[in-house]
mmCIF file of C-alpha atoms in Angstrom:
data_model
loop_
_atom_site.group_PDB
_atom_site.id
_atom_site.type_symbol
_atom_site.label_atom_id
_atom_site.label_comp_id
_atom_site.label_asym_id
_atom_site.label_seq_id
_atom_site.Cartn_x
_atom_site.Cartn_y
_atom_site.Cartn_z
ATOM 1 C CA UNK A 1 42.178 19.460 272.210
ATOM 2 C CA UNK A 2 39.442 21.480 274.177
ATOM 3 C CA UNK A 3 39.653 24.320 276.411
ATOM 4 C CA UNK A 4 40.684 24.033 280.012
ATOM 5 C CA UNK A 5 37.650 25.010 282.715
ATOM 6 C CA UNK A 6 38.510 28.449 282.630
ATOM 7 C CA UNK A 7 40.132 29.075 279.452
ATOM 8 C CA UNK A 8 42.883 30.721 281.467
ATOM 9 C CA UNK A 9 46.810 30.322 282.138
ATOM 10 C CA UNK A 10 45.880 28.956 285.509
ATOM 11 C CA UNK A 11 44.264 26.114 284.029
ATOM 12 C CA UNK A 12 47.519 24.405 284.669
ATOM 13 C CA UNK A 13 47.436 23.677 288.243
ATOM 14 C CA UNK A 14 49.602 24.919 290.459
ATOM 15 C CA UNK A 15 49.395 28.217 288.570
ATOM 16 C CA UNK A 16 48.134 31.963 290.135
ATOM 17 C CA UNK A 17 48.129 35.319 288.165
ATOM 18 C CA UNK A 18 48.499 38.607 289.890
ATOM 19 C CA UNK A 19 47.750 41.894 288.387
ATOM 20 C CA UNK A 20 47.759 45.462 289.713
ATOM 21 C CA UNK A 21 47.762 48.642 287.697
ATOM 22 C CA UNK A 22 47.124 52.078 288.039
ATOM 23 C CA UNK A 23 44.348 53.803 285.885
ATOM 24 C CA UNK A 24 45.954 57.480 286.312
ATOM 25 C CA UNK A 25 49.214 56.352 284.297
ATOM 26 C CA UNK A 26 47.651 53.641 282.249
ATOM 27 C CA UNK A 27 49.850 50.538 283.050
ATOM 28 C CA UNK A 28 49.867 48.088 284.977
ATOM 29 C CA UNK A 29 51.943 44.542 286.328
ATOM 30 C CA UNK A 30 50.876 41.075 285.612
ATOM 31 C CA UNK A 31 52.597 37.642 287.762
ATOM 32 C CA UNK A 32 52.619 34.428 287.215
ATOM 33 C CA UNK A 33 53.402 32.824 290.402
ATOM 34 C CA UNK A 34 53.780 28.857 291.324
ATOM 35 C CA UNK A 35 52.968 27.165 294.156
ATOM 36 C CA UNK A 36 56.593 25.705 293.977
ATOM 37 C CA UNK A 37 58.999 27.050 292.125
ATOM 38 C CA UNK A 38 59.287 25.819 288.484
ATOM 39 C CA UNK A 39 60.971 25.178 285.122
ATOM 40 C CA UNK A 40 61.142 28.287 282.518
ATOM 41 C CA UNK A 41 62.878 29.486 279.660
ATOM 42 C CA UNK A 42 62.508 32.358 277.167
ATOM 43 C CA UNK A 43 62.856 33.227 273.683
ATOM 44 C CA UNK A 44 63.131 36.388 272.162
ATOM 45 C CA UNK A 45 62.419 37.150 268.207
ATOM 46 C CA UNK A 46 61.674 41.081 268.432
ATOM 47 C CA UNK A 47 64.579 43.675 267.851
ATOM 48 C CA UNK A 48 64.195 45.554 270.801
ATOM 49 C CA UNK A 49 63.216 43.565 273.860
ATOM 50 C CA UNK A 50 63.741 44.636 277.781
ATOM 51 C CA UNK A 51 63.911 41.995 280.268
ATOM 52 C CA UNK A 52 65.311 41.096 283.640
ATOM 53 C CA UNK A 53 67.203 37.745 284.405
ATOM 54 C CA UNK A 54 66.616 36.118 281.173
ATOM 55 C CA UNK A 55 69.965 34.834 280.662
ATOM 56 C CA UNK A 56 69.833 32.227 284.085
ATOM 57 C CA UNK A 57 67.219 30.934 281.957
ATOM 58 C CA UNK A 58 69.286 28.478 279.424
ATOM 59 C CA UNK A 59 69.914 25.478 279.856
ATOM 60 C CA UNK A 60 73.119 25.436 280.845
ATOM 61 C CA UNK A 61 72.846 27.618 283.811
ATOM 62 C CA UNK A 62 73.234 27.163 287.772
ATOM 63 C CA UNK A 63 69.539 27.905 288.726
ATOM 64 C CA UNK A 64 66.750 25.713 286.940
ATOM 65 C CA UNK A 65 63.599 26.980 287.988
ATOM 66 C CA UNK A 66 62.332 30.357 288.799
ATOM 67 C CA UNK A 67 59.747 31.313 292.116
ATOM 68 C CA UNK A 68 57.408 33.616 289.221
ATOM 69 C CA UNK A 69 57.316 35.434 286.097
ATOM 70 C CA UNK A 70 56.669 39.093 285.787
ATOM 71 C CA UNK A 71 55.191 41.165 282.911
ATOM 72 C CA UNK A 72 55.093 44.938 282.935
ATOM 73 C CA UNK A 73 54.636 48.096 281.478
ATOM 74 C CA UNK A 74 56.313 51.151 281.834
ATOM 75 C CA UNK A 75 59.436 50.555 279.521
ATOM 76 C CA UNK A 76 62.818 50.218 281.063
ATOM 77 C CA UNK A 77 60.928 51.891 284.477
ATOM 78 C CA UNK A 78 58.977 48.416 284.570
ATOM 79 C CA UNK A 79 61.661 46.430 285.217
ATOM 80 C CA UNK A 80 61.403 47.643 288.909
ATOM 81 C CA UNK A 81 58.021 45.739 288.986
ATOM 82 C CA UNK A 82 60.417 42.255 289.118
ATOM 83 C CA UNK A 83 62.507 43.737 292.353
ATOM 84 C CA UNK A 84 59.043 44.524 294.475
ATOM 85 C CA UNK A 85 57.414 40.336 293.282
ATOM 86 C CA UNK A 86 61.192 39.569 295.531
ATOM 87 C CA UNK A 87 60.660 41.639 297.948
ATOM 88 C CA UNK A 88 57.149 40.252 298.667
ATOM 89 C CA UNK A 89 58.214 36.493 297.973
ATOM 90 C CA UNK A 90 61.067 36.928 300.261
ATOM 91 C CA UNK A 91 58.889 37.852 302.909
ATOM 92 C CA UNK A 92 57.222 34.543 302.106
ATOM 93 C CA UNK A 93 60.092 32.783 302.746
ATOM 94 C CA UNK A 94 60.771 31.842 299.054
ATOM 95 C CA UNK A 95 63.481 32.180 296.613
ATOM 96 C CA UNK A 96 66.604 29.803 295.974
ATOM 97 C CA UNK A 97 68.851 29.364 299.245
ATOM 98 C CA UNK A 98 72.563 30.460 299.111
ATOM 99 C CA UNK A 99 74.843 31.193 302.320
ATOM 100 C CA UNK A 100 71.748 31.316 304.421
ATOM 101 C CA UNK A 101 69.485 33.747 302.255
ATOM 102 C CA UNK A 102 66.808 33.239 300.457
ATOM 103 C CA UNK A 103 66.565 34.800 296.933
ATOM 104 C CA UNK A 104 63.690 34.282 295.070
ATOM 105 C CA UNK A 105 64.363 34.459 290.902
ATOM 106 C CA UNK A 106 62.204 36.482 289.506
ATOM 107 C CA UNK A 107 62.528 37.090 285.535
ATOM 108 C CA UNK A 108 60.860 39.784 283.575
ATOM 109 C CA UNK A 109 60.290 41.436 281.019
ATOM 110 C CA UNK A 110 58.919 44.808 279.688
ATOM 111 C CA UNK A 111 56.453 46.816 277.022
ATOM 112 C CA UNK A 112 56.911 50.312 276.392
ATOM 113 C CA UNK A 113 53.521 52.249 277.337
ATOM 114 C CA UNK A 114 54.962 55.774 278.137
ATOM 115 C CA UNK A 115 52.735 57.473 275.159
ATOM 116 C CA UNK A 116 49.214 56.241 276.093
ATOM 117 C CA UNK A 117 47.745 58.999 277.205
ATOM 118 C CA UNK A 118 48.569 58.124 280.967
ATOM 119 C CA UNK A 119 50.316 60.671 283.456
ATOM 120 C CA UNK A 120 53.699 60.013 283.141
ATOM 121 C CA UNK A 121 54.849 62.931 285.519
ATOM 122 C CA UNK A 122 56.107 60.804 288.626
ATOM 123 C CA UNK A 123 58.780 61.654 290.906
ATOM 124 C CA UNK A 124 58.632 57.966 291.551
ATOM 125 C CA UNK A 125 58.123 55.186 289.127
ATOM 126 C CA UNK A 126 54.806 53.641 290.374
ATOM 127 C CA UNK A 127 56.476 49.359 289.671
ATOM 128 C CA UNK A 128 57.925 48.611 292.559
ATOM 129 C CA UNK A 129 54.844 49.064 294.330
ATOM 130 C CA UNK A 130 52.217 47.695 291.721
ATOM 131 C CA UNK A 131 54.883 44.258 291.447
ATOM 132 C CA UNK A 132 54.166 43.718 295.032
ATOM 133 C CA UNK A 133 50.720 44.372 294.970
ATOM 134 C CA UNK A 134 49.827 41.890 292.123
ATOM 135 C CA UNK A 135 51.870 39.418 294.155
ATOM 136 C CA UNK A 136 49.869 39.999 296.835
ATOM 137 C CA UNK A 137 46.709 39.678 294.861
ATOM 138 C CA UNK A 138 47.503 36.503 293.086
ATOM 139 C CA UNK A 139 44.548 34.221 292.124
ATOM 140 C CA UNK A 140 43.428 31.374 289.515
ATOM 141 C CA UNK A 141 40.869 33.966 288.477
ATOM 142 C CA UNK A 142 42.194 36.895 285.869
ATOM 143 C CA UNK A 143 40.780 40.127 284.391
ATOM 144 C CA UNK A 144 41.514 39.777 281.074
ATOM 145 C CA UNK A 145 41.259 43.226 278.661
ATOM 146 C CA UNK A 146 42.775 46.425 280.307
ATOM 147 C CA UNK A 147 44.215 44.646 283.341
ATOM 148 C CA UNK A 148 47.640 44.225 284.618
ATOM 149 C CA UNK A 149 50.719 44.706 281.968
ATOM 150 C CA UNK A 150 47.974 45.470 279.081
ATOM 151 C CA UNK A 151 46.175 48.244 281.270
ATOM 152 C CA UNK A 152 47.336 50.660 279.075
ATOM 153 C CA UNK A 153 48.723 48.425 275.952
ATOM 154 C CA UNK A 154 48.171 49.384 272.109
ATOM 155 C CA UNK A 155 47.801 48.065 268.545
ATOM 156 C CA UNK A 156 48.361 49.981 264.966
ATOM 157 C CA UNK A 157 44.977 50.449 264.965
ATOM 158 C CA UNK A 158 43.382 49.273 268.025
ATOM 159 C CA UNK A 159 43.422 49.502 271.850
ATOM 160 C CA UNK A 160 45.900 46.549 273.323
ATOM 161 C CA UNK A 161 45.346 44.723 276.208
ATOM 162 C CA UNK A 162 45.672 41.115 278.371
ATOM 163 C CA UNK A 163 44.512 37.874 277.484
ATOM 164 C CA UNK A 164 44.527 34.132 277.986
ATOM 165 C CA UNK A 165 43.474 31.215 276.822
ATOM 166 C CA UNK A 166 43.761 27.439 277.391
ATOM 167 C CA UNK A 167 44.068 23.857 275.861
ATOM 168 C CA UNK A 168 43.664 20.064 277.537
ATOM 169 C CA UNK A 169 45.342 17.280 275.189
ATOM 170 C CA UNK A 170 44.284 13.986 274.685
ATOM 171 C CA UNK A 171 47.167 13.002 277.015
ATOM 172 C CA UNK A 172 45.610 15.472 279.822
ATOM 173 C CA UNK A 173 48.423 17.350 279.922
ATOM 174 C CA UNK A 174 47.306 21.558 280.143
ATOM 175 C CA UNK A 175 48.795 24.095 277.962
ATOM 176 C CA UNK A 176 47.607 28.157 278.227
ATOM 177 C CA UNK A 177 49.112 31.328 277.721
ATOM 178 C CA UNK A 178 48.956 34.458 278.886
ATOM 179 C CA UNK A 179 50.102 37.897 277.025
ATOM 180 C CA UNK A 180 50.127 41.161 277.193
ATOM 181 C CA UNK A 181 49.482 43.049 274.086
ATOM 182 C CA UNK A 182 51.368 45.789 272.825
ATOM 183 C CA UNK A 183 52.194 45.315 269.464
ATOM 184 C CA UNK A 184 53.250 47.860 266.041
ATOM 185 C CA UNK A 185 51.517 45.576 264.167
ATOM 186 C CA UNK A 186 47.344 44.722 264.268
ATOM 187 C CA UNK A 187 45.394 42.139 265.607
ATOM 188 C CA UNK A 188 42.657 42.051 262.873
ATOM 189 C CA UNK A 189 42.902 41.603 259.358
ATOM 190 C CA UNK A 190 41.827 44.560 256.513
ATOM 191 C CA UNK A 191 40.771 46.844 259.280
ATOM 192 C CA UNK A 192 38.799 44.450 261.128
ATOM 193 C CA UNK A 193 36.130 43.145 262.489
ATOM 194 C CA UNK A 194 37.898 40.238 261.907
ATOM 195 C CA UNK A 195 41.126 38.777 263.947
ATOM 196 C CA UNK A 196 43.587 37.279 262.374
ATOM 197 C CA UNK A 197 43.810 34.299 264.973
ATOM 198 C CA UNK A 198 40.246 33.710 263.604
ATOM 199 C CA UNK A 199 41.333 29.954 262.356
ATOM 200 C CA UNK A 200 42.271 29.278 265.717
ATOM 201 C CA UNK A 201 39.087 30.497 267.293
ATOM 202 C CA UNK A 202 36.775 28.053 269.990
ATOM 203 C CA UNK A 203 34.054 29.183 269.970
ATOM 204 C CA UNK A 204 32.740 32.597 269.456
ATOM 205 C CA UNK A 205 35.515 33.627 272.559
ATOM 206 C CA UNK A 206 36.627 36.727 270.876
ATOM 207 C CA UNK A 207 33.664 37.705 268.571
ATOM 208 C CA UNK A 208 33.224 34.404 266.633
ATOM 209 C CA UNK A 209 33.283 36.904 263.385
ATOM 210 C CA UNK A 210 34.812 34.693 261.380
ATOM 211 C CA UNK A 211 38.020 35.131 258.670
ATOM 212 C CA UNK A 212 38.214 38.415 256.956
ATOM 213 C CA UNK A 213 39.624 39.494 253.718
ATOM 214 C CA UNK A 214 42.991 41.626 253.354
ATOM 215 C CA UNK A 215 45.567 42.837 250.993
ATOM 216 C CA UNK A 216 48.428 40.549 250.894
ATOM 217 C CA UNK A 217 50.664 43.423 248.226
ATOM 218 C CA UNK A 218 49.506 46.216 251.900
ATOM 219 C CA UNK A 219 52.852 47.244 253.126
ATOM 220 C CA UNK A 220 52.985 48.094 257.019
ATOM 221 C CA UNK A 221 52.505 51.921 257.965
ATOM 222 C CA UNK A 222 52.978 52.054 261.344
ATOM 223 C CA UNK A 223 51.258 54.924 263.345
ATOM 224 C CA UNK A 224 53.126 54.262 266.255
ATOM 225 C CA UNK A 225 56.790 55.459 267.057
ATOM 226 C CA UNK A 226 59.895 52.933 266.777
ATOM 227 C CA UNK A 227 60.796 51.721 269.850
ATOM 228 C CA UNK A 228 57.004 51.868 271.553
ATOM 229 C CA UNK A 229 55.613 48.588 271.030
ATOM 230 C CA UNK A 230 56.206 44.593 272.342
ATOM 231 C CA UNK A 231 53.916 41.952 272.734
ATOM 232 C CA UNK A 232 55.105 39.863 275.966
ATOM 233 C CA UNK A 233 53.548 36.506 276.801
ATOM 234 C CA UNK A 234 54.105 32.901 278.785
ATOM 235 C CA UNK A 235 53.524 30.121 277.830
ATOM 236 C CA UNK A 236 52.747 27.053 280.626
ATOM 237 C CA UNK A 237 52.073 23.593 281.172
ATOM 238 C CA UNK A 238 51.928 20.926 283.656
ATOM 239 C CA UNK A 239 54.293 18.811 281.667
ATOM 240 C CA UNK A 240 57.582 17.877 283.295
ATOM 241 C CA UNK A 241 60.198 19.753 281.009
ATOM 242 C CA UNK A 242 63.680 20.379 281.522
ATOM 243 C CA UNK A 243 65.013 23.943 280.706
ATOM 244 C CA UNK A 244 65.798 22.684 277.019
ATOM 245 C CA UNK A 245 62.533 21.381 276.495
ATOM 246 C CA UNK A 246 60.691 24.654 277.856
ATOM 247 C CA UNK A 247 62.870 26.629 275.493
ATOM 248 C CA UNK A 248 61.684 24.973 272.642
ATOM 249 C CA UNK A 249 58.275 25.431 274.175
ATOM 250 C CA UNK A 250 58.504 29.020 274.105
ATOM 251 C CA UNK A 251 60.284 29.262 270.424
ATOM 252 C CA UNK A 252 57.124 27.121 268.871
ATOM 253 C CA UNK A 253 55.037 29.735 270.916
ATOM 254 C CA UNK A 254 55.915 32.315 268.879
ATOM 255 C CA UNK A 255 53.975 30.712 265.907
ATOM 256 C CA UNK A 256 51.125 31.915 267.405
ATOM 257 C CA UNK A 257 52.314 35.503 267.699
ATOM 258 C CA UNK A 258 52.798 35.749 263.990
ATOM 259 C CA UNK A 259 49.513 34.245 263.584
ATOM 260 C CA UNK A 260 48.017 36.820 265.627
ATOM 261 C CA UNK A 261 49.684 39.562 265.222
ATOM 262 C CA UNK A 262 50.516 41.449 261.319
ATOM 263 C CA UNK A 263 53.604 42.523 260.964
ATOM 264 C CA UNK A 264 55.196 40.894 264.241
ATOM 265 C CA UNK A 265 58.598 40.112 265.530
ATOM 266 C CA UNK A 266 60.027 43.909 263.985
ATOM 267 C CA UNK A 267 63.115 45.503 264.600
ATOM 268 C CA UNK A 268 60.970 47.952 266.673
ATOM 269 C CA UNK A 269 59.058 45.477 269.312
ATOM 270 C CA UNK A 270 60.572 43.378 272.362
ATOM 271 C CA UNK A 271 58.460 40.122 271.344
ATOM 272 C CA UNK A 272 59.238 37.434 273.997
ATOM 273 C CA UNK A 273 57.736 34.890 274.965
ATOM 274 C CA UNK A 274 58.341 32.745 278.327
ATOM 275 C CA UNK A 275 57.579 28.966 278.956
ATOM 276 C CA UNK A 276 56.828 27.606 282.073
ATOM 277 C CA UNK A 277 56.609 23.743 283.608
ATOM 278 C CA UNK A 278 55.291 22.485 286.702
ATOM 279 C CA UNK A 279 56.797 19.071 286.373
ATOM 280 C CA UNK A 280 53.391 17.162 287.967
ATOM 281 C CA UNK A 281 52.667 15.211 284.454
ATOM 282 C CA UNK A 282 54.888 13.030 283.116
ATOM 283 C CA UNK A 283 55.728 13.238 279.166
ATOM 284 C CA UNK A 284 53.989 10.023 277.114
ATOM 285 C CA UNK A 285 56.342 8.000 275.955
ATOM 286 C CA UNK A 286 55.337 8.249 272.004
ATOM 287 C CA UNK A 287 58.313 10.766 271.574
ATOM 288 C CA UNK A 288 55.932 13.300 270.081
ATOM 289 C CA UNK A 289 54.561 15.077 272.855
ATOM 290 C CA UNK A 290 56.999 17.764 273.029
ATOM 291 C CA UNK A 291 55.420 18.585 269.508
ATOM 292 C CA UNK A 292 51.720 18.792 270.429
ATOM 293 C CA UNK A 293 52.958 21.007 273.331
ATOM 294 C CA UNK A 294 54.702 23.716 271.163
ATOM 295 C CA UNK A 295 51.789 23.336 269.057
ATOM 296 C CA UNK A 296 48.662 24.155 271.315
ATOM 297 C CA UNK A 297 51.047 26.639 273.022
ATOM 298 C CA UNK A 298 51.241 28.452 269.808
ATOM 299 C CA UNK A 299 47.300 28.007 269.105
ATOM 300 C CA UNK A 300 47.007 29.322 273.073
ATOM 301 C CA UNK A 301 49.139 32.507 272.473
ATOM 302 C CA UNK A 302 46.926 33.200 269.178
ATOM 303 C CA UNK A 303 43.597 32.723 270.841
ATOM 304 C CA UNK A 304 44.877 35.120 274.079
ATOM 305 C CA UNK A 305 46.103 37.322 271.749
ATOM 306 C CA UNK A 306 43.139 37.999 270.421
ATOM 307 C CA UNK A 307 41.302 37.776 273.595
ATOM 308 C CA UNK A 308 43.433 40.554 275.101
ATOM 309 C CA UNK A 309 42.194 43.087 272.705
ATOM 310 C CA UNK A 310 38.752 42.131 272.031
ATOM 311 C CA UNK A 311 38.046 42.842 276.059
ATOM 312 C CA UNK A 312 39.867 45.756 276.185
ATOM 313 C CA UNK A 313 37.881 48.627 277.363
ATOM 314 C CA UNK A 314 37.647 51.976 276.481
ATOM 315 C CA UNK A 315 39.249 55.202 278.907
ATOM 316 C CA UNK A 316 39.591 58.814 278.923
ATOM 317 C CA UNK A 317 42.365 59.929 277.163
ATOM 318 C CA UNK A 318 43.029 56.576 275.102
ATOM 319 C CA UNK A 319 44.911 57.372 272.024
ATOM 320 C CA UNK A 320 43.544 53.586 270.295
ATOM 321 C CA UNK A 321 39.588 53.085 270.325
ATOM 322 C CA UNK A 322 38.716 49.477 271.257
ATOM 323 C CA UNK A 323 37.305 46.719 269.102
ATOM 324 C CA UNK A 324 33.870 46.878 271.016
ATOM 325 C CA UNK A 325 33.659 50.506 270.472
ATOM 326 C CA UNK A 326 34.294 50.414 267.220
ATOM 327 C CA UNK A 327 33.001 46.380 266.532
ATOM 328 C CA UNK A 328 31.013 45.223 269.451
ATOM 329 C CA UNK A 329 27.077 45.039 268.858
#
C-alpha cells in the first residue's frame, strides 16, 4: 500500500471536502460531499456521542446513500451545521426525491469545543451559516491542522486539530480518512515528541520522530472536563460497498483511533467514525478485500490522526500549546 497523490480523503475520486470556521469562536465545519450521492454507515464506540441522522444509516433502512457528511464543532449547537449543507444542496437540486421534493440526507455528527478559549457569547449559533459556507467552498484540496471541525479542537495535553491521510492497494482500490481531533486522551506517547501512530507512519508526514517510550502501569488524568471531548472521523473508498459492508468499514476504522489516540473510546468522548463508498471499483473476487479495506482504513485514521495535530497551529487565547510550539525545530 502507498499513499494516494495527495495523501488526502479526496484521493478517492469523486470526493470534495469543505471547511469553514470562524477564528473569533474557535470552531469550525468540515463536509465531505460526493459528486453523486453515496453509500455510508457509522459506528459509534465513545459514551457520549452527538450526531444527526445516524440511524437511516443501517442496513436495513429505506434510504441507502447519503448526498454528504458533515463534521462540526460547537457541541449540540453544531448540529445546525448539517441543516445549512441541505439548505445549500437543495438549492443544487440534490437530495433524495419524495412527493415531488427533493431532500438531500445529510448525517452528522458533533465535538464539544465550547471551552477553547473562543467567544462563545452569540445571540446566534454561528453553524448554520459556516455548514453552508464549507459547502460552498468544497474542493479536492484541504487545510489540514486548525481548519474546519478541528479549528478549535483539543488533546490532554496538546492542541487538536484536522487531518487526513490516504492509501492505494495493490487492487487500486483508494482508502483515506479524514478526522477531526478532539480527544480526552493524547496523541503522543510519554509526553511526546513522539505519536503514538508512529508504527503507522510514511514517511516523515507528521515529524518522522520515531516510537517513544511510555509507562504502561500511567493511569489517565484527564485535564479536561467530562463531557468536552470526541474525536469524529470518515472513513472512504471507491470500493462498491453495500451499507453492511461500509459498516464494517467504519467499525475496523476504529482500530486506528485506539492506535492513535491513549485512552480512547471513554465514557466521556462521542468517538464515531463514518464510512463512505462511491461504488466506481468493483470488489476482487479473492473474498478478502473487505479485510484489507478495514485495515488501511484503520492505518488511514491513525496516520490523519496524527496529522491533525502535528499541523495544528498556535492562537491567542488557546488553552493547549501545539506540537510545533512545543516540538517543531
Amino acid at each position: 500500500m502507498r499513499p494516494g497523490p495527495r495523501n488526502l480523503v479526496t484521493d478517492v475520486a469523486g470526493l470534495r471536502v469543505g471547511q469553514a470556521g470562524d477564528a473569533l469562536v474557535k470552531t469550525g465545519v468540515t463536509v465531505l460531499l460526493g459528486e453523486a450521492p453515496f453509500v455510508a454507515g457509522v459506528h459509534v464506540m465513545g459514551g457520549a456521542p452527538g450526531t444527526r441522522e445516524t440511524d437511516l444509516l443501517a442496513p436495513d433502512r429505506l434510504v441507502q446513500e447519503v448526498d454528504a457528511l458533515v463534521l462540526s464543532g460547537g457541541s449540540a449547537f453544531g448540529l445546525d451545521a448539517a441543516a445549512g449543507v441541505t439548505e445549500g444542496l437543495r438549492a443544487m437540486g440534490r437530495g433524495f426525491e419524495v412527493a415531488g421534493q427533493r431532500v438531500p440526507i445529510v448525517p452528522g455528527a458533533i465535538l464539544f469545543d465550547l471551552a477553547n478559549g473562543g467567544d462563545k457569547d452569540w445571540d446566534e449559533a454561528p453553524y448554520r451559516a459556516l455548514g453552508r459556507a464549507a459547502l460552498a467552498a468544497a474542493s479536492e484540496e484541504i487545510e489540514l491542522g486548525s481548519a474546519g471541525a478541528g479549528l478549535g479542537a483539543t488533546t490532554a495535553d496538546l492542541k487538536g486539530g484536522l487531518g487526513s491521510a490516504s492509501l492505494v492497494l495493490d487492487s487500486g482500490i483508494t482508502v483515506g480518512a479524514l478526522v477531526a481531533v478532539n480527544a480526552l486522551g493524547s496523541a503522543v506517547m510519554g509526553g511526546g515528541p513522539e505519536f503514538w501512530a508512529a508504527p503507522f507512519e510514511i514517511g516523515a508526514e507528521f515529524g518522522g520522530r520515531g516510537v517513544g517510550r511510555h509507562d504502561p502501569s500511567a493511569e489517565p488524568r484527564p485535564e479536561a472536563a467530562l463531557g468536552q471531548s470526541t474525536t469524529i472521523a470518515i472513513v472512504a473508498t471507491d470500493a462498491a460497498l453495500t451499507q453492511a459492508q461500509a459498516t464494517r468499514m467504519a467499525v475496523a476504522a476504529h482500530d486506528g483511533m485506539a492506535r492513535a489516540l491513549v485512552p480512547s473510546h471513554t465514557p466521556f468522548d462521542g468517538d464515531l467514525v463514518f464510512a463512505a463508498a462511491t461504488g466506481a471499483k468493483p470488489l476482487p473476487g479473492d473474498g478478502f478485500e473487505a479485510l484489507r479495506l478495514g485495515h488501511a482504513a484503520a492505518i488511514c485514521l491513525a496516520r490523519a490522526i496524527a496529522r491533525g495535530v502535528y499541523l495544528a497551529r498556535p492562537a491567542p487565547g488557546d488553552p493547549r500549546p501545539c506540537w510545533q510550539d512545543r516540538f517543531g525545530a
